[in-house]
mmCIF file of C-alpha atoms in Angstrom:
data_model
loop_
_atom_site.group_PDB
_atom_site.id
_atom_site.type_symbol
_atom_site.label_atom_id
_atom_site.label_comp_id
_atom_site.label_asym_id
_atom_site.label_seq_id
_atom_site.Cartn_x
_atom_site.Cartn_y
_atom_site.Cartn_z
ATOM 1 C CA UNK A 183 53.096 6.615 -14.508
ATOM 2 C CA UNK A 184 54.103 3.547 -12.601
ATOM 3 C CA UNK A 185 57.408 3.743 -10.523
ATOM 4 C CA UNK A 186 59.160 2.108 -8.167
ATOM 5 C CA UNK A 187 61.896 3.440 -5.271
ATOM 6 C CA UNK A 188 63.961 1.233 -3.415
ATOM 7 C CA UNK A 189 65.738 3.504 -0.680
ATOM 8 C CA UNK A 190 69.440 2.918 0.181
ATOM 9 C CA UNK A 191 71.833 1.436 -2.950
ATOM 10 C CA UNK A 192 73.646 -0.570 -0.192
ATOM 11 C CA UNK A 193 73.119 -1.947 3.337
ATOM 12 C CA UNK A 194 75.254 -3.448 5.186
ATOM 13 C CA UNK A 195 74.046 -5.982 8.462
ATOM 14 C CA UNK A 196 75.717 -8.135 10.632
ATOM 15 C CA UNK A 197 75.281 -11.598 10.351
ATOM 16 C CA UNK A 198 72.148 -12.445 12.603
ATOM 17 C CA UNK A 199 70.776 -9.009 12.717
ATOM 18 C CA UNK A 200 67.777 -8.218 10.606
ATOM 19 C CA UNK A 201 67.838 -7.167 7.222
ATOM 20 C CA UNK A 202 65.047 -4.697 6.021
ATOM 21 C CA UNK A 203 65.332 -3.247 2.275
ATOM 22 C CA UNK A 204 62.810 -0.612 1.492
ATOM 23 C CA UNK A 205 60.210 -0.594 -1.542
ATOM 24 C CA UNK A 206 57.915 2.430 -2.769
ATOM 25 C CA UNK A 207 55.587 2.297 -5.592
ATOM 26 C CA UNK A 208 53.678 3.838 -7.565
ATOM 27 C CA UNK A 209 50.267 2.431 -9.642
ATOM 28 C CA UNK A 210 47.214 4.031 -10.616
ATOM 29 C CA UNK A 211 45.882 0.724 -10.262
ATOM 30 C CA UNK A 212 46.288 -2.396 -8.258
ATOM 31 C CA UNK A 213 49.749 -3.446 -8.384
ATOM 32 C CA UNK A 214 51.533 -6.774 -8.757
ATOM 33 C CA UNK A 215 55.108 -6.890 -6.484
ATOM 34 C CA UNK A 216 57.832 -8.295 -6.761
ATOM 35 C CA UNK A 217 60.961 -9.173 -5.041
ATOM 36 C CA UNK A 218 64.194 -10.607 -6.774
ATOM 37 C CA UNK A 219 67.367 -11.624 -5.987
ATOM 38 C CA UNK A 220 70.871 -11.469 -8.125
ATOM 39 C CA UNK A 221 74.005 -13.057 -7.006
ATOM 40 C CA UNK A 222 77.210 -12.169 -8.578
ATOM 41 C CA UNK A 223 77.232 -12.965 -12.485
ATOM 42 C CA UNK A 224 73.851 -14.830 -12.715
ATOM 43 C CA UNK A 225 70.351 -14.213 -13.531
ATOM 44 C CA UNK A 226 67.484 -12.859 -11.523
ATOM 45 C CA UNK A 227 65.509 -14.906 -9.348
ATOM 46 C CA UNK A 228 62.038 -14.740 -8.056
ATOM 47 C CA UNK A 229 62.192 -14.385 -4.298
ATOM 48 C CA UNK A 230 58.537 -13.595 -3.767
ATOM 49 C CA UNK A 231 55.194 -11.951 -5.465
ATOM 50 C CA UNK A 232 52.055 -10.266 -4.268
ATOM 51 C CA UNK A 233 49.233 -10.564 -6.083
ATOM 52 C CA UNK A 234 46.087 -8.701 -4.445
ATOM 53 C CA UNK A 235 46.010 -12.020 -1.787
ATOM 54 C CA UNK A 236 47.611 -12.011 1.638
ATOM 55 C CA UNK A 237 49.335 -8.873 2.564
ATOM 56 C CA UNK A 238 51.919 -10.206 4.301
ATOM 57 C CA UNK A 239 53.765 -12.600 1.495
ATOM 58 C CA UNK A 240 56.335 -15.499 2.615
ATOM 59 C CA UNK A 241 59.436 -16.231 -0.104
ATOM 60 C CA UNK A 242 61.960 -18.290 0.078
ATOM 61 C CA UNK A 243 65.376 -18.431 1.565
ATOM 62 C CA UNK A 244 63.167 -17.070 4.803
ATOM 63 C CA UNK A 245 62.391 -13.616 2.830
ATOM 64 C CA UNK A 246 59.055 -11.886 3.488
ATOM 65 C CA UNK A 247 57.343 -8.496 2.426
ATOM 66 C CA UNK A 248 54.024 -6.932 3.511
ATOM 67 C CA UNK A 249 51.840 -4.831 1.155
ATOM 68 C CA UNK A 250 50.975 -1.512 2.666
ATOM 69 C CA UNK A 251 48.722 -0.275 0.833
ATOM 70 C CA UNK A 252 48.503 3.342 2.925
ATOM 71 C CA UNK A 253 52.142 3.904 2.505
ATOM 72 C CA UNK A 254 52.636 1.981 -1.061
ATOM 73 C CA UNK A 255 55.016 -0.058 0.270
ATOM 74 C CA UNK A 256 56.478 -3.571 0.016
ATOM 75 C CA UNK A 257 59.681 -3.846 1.771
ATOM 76 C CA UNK A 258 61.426 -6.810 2.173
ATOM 77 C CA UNK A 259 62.789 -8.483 5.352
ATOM 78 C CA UNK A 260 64.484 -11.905 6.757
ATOM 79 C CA UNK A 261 64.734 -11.829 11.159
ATOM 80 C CA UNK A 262 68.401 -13.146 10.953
ATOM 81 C CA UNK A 263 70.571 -12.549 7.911
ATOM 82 C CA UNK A 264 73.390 -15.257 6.932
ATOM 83 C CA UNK A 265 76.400 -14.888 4.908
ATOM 84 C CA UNK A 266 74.851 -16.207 1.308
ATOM 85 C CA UNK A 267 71.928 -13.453 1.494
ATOM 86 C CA UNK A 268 74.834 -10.829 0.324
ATOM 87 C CA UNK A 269 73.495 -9.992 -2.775
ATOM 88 C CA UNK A 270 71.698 -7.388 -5.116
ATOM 89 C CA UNK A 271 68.395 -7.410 -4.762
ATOM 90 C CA UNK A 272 65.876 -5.957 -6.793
ATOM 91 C CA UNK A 273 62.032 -4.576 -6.330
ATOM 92 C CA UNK A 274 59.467 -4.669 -9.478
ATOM 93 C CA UNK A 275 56.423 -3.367 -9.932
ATOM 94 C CA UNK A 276 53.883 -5.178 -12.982
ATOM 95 C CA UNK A 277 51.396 -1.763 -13.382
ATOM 96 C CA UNK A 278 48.858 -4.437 -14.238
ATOM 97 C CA UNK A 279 47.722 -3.309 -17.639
ATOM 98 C CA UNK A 280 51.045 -4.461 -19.140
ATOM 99 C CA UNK A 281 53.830 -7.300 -19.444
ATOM 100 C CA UNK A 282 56.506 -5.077 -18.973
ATOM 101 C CA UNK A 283 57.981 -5.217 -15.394
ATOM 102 C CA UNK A 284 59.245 -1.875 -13.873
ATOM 103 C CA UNK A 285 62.249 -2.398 -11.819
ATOM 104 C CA UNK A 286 63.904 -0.263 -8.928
ATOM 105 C CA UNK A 287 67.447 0.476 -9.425
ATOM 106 C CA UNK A 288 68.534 -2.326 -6.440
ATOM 107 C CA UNK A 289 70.264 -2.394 -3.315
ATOM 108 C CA UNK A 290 73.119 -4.728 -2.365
ATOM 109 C CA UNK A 291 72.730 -6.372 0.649
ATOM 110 C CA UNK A 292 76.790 -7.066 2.344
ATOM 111 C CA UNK A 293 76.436 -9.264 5.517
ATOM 112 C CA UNK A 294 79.595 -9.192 7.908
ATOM 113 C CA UNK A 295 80.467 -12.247 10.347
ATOM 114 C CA UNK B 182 59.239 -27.800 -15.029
ATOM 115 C CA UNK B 183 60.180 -24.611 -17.227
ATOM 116 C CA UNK B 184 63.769 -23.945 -17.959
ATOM 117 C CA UNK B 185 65.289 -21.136 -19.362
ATOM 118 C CA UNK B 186 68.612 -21.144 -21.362
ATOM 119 C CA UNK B 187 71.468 -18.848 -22.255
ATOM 120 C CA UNK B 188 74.329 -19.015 -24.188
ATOM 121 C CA UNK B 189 77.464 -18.423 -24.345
ATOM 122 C CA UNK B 190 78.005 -17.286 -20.349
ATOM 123 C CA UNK B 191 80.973 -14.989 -21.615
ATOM 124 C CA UNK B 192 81.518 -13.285 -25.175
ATOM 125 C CA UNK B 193 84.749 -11.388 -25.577
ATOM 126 C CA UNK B 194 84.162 -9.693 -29.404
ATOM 127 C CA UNK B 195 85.850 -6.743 -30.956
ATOM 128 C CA UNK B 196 84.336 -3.475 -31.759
ATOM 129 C CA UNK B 197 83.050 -3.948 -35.437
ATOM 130 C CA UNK B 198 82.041 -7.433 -35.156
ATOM 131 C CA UNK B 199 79.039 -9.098 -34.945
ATOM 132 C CA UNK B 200 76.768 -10.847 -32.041
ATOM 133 C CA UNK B 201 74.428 -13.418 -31.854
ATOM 134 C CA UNK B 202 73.450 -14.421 -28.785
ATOM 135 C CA UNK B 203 70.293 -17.378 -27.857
ATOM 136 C CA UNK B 204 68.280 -17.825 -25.306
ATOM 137 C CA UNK B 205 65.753 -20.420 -25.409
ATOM 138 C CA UNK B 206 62.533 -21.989 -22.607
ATOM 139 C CA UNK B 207 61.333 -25.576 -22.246
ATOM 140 C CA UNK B 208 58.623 -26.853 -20.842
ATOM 141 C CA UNK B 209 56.044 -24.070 -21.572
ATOM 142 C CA UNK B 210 54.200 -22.921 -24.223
ATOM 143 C CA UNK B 211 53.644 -19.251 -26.280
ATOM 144 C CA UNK B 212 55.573 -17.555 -23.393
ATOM 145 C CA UNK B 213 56.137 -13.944 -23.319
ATOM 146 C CA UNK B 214 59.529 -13.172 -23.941
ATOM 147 C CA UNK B 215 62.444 -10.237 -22.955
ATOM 148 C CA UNK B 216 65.838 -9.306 -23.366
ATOM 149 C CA UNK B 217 67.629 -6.813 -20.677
ATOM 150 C CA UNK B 218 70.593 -5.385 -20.211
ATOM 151 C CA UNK B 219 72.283 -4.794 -17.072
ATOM 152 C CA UNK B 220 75.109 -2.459 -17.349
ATOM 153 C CA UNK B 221 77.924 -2.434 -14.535
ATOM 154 C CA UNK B 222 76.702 -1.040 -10.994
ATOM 155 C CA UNK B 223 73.148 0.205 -12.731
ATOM 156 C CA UNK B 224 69.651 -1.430 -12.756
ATOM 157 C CA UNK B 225 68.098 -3.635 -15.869
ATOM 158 C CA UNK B 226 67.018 -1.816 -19.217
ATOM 159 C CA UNK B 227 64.431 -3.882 -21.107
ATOM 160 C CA UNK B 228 65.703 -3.844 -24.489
ATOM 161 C CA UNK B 229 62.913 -6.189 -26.225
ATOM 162 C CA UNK B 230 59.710 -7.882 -25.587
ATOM 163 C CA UNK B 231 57.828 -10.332 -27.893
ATOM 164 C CA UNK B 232 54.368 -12.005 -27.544
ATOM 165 C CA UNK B 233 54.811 -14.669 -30.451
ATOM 166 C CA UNK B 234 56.616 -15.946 -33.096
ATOM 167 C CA UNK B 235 58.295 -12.846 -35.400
ATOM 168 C CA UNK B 236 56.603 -10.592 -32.727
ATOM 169 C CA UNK B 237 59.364 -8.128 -31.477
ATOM 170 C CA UNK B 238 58.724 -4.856 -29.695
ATOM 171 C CA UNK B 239 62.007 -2.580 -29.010
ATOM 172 C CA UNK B 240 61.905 -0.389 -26.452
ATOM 173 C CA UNK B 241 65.053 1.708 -26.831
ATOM 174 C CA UNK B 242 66.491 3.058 -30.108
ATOM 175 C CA UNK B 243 69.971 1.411 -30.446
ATOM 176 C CA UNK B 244 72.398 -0.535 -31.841
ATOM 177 C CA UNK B 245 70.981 -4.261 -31.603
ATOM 178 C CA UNK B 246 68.210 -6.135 -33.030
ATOM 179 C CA UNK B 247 66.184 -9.420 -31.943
ATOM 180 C CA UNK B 248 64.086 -12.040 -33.452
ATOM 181 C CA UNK B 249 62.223 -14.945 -32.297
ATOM 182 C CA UNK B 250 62.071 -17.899 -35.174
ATOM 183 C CA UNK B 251 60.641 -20.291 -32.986
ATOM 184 C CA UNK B 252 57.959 -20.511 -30.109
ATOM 185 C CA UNK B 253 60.654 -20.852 -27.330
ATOM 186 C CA UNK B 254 63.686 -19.375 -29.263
ATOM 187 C CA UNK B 255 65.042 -15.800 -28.743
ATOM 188 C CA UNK B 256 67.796 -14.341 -30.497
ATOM 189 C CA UNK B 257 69.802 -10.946 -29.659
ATOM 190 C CA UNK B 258 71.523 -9.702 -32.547
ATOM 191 C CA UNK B 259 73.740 -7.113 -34.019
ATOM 192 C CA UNK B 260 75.213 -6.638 -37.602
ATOM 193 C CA UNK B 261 78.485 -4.475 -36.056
ATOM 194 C CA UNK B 262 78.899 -3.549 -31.942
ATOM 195 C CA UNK B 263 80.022 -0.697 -30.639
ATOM 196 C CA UNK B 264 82.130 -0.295 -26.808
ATOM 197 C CA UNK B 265 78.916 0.751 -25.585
ATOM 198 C CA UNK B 266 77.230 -2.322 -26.294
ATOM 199 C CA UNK B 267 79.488 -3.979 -23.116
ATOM 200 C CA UNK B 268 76.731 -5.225 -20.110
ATOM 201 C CA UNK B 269 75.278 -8.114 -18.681
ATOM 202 C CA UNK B 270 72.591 -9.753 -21.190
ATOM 203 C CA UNK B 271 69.942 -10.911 -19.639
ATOM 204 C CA UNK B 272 66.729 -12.882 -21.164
ATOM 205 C CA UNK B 273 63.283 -14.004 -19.201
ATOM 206 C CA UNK B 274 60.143 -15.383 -19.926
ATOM 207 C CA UNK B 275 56.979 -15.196 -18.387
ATOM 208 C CA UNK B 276 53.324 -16.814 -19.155
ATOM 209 C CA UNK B 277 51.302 -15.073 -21.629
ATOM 210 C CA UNK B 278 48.449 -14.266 -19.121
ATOM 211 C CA UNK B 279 48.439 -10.952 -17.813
ATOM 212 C CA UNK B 280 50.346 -10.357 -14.109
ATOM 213 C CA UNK B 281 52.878 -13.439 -14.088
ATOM 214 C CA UNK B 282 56.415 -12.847 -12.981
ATOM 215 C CA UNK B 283 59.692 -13.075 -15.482
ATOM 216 C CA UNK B 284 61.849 -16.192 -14.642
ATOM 217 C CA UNK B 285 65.715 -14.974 -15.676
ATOM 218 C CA UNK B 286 68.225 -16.535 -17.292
ATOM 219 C CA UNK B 287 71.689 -16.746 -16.151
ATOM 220 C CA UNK B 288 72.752 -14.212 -18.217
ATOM 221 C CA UNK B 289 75.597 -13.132 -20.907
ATOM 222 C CA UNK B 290 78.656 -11.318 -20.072
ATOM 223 C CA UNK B 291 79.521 -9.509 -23.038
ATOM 224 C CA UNK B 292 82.784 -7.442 -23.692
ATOM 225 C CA UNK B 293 83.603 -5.117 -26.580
ATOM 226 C CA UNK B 294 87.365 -4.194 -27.066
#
């Protein structure tokens, strides 16, 4: 069955430093990734996606991930974090046969001056 | 552009009574459609999924019900809530083609006393 494991519930960086939040999956078949962001009472939104192209995926807000396929992994990281990246933020996994997204449980990202 | 919309932000109901809540796209056609819920500190549960018009899967036994009347129109319902029907309702919508990410609403606070 398709999974996915996002290591550490919370991580906390100084502003500047570089933020790095972990993704494991699992897929018997090629997977579709995804990385999204919630900010305090609001909706979800689509940071970035990989979808069998580059391996190394630019988002927005200066987010990127790399697809390792060896260690079925997609973690997501920025070089210098800022204040507004405190957030939850959220890995998901489409197992490709399906439209149901399988999320991680989230880690909240806290960013101190 | 597509647009997704939720209403109300913020229900306050008592136990007993009942819910309706709306969520409705522009701008794109036959989308896929989901309702989540998000419950404090914990991940997203998808509660329903629907490929077209009175199309509803549910993927948890529980206390709530939805429909879809229209194309673009999603409903969340429930004849008589319970405290443990309190979280963070959340609807998406993706394309109807296989592997497309879920674009998120801004969600529903809802809170039973």
């Amino acid at each position: 069955a398709q999974s996915v494991t996002q290591l550490g519930s919370h991580v906390s960086v100084s502003e500047g430093a570089l933020v790095l939040l972990r993704c494991n999956y699992s897929s018997s078949v090629p997977p579709y990734l995804f990385w999204y962001v919630q900010y305090p009472n609001q909706g979800l939104q689509l940071l970035l996606k990989y979808t069998s192209a580059a391996t190394l995926v630019k988002g927005i807000n200066g987010f990127e991930a790399e697809f390792k396929k060896s260690e079925t992994s997609f973690h997501l990281t920025k070089p210098s974090a800022h204040m507004s990246d405190a957030a939850e933020y959220f890995c998901a996994v489409l197992p490709g046969d399906t439209d149901k997204l399988i999320f991680g449980t989230g880690t909240r990202l806290q960013v101190f001056p | 552009s597509q647009t997704i919309h939720q209403w109300p932000a913020t229900l306050v109901q008592p136990v007993g009574s009942p819910l309706s809540l709306e969520c409705t796209v522009e701008g794109t056609s036959n989308p896929n459609l989901y309702w989540y819920r998000q419950a404090a500190g914990r991940g997203l549960q998808l509660l329903f999924y629907s490929v077209g018009i009175g199309q509803i899967s549910s993927e948890v036994p529980q206390n709530l019900s939805a429909s879809r009347p229209q194309d673009r129109q999603f409903i969340l319902s429930s004849k008589k809530l319970l405290l443990s029907d309190s979280g963070f309702y959340l609807c998406a919508w993706s394309r109807s083609t296989l592997n497309q990410p879920q674009h998120f609403g801004d969600g529903t606070r809802l809170s039973i006393l």
